[in-house]
CSV table of C-alpha atoms in Angstrom, one decimal:
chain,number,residue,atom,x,y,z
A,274,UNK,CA,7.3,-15.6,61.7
A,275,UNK,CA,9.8,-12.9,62.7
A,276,UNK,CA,13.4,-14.9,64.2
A,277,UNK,CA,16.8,-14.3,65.2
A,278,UNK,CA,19.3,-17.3,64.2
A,279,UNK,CA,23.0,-17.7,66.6
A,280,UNK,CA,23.9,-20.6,64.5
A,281,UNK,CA,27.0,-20.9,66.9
A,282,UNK,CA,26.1,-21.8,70.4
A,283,UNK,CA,29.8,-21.5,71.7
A,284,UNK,CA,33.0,-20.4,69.9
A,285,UNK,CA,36.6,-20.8,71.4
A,286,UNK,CA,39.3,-18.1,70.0
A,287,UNK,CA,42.7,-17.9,70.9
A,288,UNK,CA,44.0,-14.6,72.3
A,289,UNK,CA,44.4,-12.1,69.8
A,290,UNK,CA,43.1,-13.8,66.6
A,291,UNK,CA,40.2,-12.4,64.7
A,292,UNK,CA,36.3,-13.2,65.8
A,293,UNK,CA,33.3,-13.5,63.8
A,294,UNK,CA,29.9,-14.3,65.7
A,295,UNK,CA,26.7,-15.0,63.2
A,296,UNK,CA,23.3,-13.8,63.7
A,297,UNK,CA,21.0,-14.6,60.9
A,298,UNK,CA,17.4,-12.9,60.6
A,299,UNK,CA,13.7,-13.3,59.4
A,300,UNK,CA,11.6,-10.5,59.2
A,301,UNK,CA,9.5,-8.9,56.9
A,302,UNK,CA,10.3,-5.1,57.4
A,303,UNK,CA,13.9,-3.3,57.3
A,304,UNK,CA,14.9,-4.3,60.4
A,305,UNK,CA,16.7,-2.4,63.7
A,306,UNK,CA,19.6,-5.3,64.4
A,307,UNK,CA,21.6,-4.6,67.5
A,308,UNK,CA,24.4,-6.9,69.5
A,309,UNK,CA,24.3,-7.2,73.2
A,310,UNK,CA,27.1,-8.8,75.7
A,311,UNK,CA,26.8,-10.3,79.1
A,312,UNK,CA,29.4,-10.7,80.6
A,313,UNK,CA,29.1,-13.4,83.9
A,314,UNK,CA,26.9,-12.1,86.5
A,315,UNK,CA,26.4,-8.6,85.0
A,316,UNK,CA,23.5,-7.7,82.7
A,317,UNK,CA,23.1,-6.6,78.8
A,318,UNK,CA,25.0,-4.1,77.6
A,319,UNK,CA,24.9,-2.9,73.9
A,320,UNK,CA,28.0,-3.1,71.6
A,321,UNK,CA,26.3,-1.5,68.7
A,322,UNK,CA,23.4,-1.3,66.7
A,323,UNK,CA,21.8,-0.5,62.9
A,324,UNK,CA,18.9,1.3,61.9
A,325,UNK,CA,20.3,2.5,58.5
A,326,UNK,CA,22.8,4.2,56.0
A,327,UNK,CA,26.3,2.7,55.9
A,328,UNK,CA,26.3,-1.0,56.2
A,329,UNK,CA,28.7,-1.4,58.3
A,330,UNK,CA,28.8,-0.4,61.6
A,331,UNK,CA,31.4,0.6,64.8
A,332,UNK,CA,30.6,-0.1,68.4
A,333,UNK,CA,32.3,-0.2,71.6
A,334,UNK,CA,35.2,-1.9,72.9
A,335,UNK,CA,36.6,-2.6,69.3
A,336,UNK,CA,33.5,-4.3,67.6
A,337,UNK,CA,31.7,-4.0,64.2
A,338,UNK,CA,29.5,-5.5,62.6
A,339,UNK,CA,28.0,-5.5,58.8
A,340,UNK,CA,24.4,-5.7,57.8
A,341,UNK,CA,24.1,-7.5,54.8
A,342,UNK,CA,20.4,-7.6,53.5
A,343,UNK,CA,20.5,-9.8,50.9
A,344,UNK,CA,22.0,-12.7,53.2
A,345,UNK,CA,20.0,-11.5,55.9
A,346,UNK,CA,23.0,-11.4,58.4
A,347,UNK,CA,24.3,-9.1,60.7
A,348,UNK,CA,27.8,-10.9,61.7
A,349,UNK,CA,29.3,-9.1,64.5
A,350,UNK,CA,33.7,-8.6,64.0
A,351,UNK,CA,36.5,-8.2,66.3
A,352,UNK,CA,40.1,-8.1,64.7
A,353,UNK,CA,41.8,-9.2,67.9
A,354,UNK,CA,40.2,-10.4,71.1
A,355,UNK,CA,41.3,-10.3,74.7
A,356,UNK,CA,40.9,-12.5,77.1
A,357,UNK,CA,38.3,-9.8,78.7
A,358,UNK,CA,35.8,-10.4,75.8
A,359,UNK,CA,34.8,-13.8,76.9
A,360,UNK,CA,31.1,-13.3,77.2
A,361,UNK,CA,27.8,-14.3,76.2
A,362,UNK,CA,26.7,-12.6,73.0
A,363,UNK,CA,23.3,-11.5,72.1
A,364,UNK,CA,21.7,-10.6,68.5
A,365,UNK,CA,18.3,-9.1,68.6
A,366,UNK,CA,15.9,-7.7,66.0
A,367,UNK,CA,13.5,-5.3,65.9
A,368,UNK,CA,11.2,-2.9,63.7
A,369,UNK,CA,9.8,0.6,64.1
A,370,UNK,CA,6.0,-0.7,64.1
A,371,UNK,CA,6.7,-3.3,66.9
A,372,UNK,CA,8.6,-1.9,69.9
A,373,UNK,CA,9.6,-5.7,70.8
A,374,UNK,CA,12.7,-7.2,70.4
A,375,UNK,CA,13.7,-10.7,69.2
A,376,UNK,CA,16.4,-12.2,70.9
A,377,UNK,CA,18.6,-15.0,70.1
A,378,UNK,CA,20.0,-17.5,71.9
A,379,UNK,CA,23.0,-16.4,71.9
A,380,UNK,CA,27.0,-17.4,71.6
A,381,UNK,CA,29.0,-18.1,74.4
A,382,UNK,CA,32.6,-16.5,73.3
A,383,UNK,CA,36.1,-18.5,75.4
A,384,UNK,CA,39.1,-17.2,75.0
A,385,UNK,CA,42.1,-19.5,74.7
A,386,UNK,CA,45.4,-18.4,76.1
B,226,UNK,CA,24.4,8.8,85.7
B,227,UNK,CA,23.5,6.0,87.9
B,228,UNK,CA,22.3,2.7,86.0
B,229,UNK,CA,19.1,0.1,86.6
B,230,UNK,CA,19.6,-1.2,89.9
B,231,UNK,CA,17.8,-4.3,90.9
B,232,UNK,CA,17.4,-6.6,93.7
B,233,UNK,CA,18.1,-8.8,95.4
B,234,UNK,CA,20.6,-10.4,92.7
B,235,UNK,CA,20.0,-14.1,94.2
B,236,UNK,CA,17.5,-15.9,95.7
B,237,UNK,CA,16.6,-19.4,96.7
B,238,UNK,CA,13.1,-20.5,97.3
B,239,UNK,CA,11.1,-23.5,97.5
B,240,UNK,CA,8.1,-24.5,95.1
B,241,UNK,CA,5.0,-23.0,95.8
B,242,UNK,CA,6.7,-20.4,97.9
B,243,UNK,CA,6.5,-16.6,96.6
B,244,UNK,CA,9.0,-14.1,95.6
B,245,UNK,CA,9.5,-10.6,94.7
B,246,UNK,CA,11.7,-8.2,92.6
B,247,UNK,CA,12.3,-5.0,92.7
B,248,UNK,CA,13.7,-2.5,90.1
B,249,UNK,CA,15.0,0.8,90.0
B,250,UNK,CA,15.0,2.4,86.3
B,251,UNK,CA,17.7,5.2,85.0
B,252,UNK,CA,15.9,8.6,86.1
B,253,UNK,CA,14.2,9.8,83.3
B,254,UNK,CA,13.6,6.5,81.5
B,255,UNK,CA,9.4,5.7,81.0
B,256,UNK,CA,10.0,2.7,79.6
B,257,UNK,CA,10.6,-0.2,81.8
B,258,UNK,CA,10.9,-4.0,80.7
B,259,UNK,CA,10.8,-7.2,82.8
B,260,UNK,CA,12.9,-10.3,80.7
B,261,UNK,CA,13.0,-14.0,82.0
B,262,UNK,CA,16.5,-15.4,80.8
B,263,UNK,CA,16.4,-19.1,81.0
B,264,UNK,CA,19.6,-20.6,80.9
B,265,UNK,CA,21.1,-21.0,77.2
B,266,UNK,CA,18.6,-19.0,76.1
B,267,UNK,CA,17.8,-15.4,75.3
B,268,UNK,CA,15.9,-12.9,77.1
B,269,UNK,CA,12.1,-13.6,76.9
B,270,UNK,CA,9.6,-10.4,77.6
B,271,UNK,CA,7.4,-10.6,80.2
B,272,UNK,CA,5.9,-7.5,80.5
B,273,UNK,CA,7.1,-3.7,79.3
B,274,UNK,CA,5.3,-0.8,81.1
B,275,UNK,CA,5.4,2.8,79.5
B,276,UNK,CA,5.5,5.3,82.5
B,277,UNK,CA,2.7,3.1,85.0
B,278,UNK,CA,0.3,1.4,82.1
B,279,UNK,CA,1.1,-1.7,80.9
B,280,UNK,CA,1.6,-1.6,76.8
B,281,UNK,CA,2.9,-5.3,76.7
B,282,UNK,CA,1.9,-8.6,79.5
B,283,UNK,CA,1.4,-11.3,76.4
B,284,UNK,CA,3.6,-13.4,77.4
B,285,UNK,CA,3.7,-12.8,80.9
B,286,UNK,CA,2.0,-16.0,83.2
B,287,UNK,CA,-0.8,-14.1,84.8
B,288,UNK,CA,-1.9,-17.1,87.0
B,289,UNK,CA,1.3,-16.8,88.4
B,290,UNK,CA,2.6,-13.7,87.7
B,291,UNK,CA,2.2,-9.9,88.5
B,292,UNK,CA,4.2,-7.1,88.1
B,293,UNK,CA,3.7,-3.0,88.8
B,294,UNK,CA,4.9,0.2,88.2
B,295,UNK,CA,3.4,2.5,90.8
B,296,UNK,CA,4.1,6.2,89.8
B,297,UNK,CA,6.1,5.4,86.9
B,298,UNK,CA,9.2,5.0,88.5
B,299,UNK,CA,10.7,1.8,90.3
B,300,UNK,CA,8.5,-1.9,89.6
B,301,UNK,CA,7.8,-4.9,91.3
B,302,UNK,CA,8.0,-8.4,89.7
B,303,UNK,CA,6.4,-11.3,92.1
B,304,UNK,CA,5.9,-14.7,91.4
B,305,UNK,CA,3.1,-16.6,93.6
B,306,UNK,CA,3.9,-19.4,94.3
B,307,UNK,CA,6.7,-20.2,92.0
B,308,UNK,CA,7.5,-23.5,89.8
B,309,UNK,CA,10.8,-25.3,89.3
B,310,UNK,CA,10.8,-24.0,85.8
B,311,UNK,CA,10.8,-20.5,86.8
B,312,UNK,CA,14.5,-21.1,87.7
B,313,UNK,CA,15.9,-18.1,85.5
B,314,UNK,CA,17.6,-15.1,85.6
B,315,UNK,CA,15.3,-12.2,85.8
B,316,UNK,CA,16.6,-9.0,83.9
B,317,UNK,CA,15.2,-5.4,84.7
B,318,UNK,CA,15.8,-2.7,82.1
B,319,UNK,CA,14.8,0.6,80.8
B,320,UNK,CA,15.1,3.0,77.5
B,321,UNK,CA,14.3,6.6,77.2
B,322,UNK,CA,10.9,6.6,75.5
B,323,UNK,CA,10.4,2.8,74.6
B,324,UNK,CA,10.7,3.0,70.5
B,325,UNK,CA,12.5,-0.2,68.6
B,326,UNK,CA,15.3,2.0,67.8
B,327,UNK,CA,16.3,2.8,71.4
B,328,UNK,CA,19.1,1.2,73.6
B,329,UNK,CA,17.7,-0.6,76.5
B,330,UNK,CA,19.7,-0.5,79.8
B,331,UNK,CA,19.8,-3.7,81.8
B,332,UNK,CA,20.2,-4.0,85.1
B,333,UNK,CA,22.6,-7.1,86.7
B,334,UNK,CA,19.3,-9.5,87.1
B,335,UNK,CA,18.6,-11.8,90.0
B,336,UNK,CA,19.0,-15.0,89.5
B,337,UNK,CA,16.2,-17.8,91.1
B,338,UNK,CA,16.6,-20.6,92.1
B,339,UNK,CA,13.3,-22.5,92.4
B,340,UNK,CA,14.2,-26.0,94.6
């Protein structure tokens, strides 16, 4: 059965030191992997995503993250967070053939001062 | 461009009562998604409508639940009557044409409270 792994359900980060959030995947197709933040009280919004080509990809707001297909990861990066990234992250999977996505359950991210 | 716009973002109701939400896509979007976000958890589909016909209602409660898209535009969501564990966030959102690779745009939810 197609599933998204968070492995992490919270992470606590000092200001300005390096992030890593995990997402782990099963599915049988190449897969469309995307990373989603919600911040409290607001909705999704999308960081970045990967359909194909170069492995590793750039998204908003100083995020990237690396598809690796033989680990079946897609860890999103951040080289220095602010106290502004404290949010809930969301991995999600999906495939050309079936329009739905699977979500994880997310990590919540606190920033330390 | 405006974004998804939903409403009301809270509401408190007792068991058994009924509720409704509404939702207002991005112009130009025919794909429109209801999730249920229970908390610690990620969004759940309920139902995803492409222009007014339904194309996915599997996991949406259909004893309980109904939702609708009149003229392709804005949707309803209503629960009758609601259950404690329909306490959730309940997230609106809407891509361009509904294919996997496309962003989908969320709206700020509303958040029940089932007492």
């Amino acid at each position: 059965a197609q599933s998204v792994t968070q492995p992490d359900i919270h992470i606590t980060v000092s200001e300005g030191a390096s992030l890593e959030l995990r997402c782990n995947y099963s599915y049988g197709a190449t897969p469309y992997l995307f990373w989603y933040v919600q911040s409290p009280g607001q909705g999704l919004q999308l960081l970045l995503k990967y359909f194909s080509g170069d492995t590793l990809v750039q998204g908003i707001k100083g995020f990237e993250a690396e598809f690796k297909r033989s680990q079946s990861s897609f860890n999103l990066r951040k080289p220095s967070v602010h106290w502004s990234d404290a949010a809930e992250y969301f991995c999600a999977v999906g495939e050309e053939s079936n329009y739905q996505l699977i979500w994880g359950a997310g990590t919540k991210l606190i920033i330390k001062p | 461009e405006a974004g998804v716009a939903q409403s009301p973002r809270y509401k408190i109701i007792e068991k058994r009562q009924s509720v409704a939400f509404w939702c207002n896509p991005i112009s130009g979007h025919a794909t429109l998604y209801w999730y249920q976000q229970i908390l610690g958890q990620g969004p759940k589909l309920l139902i995803q409508f492409q222009n007014n016909g339904v194309v996915d209602d599997s996991q949406l409660p259909k004893d309980r639940f109904s939702a609708e898209r009149l003229k392709g535009v804005d949707s309803t969501l209503k629960i009758q009557p609601a259950k404690l564990e329909d306490s959730a966030v309940y997230l609106c959102a809407s891509s361009y044409s509904g294919r996997a690779r496309e962003t989908q745009y969320f709206g700020p939810g509303t958040r029940l409270l089932v007492l």
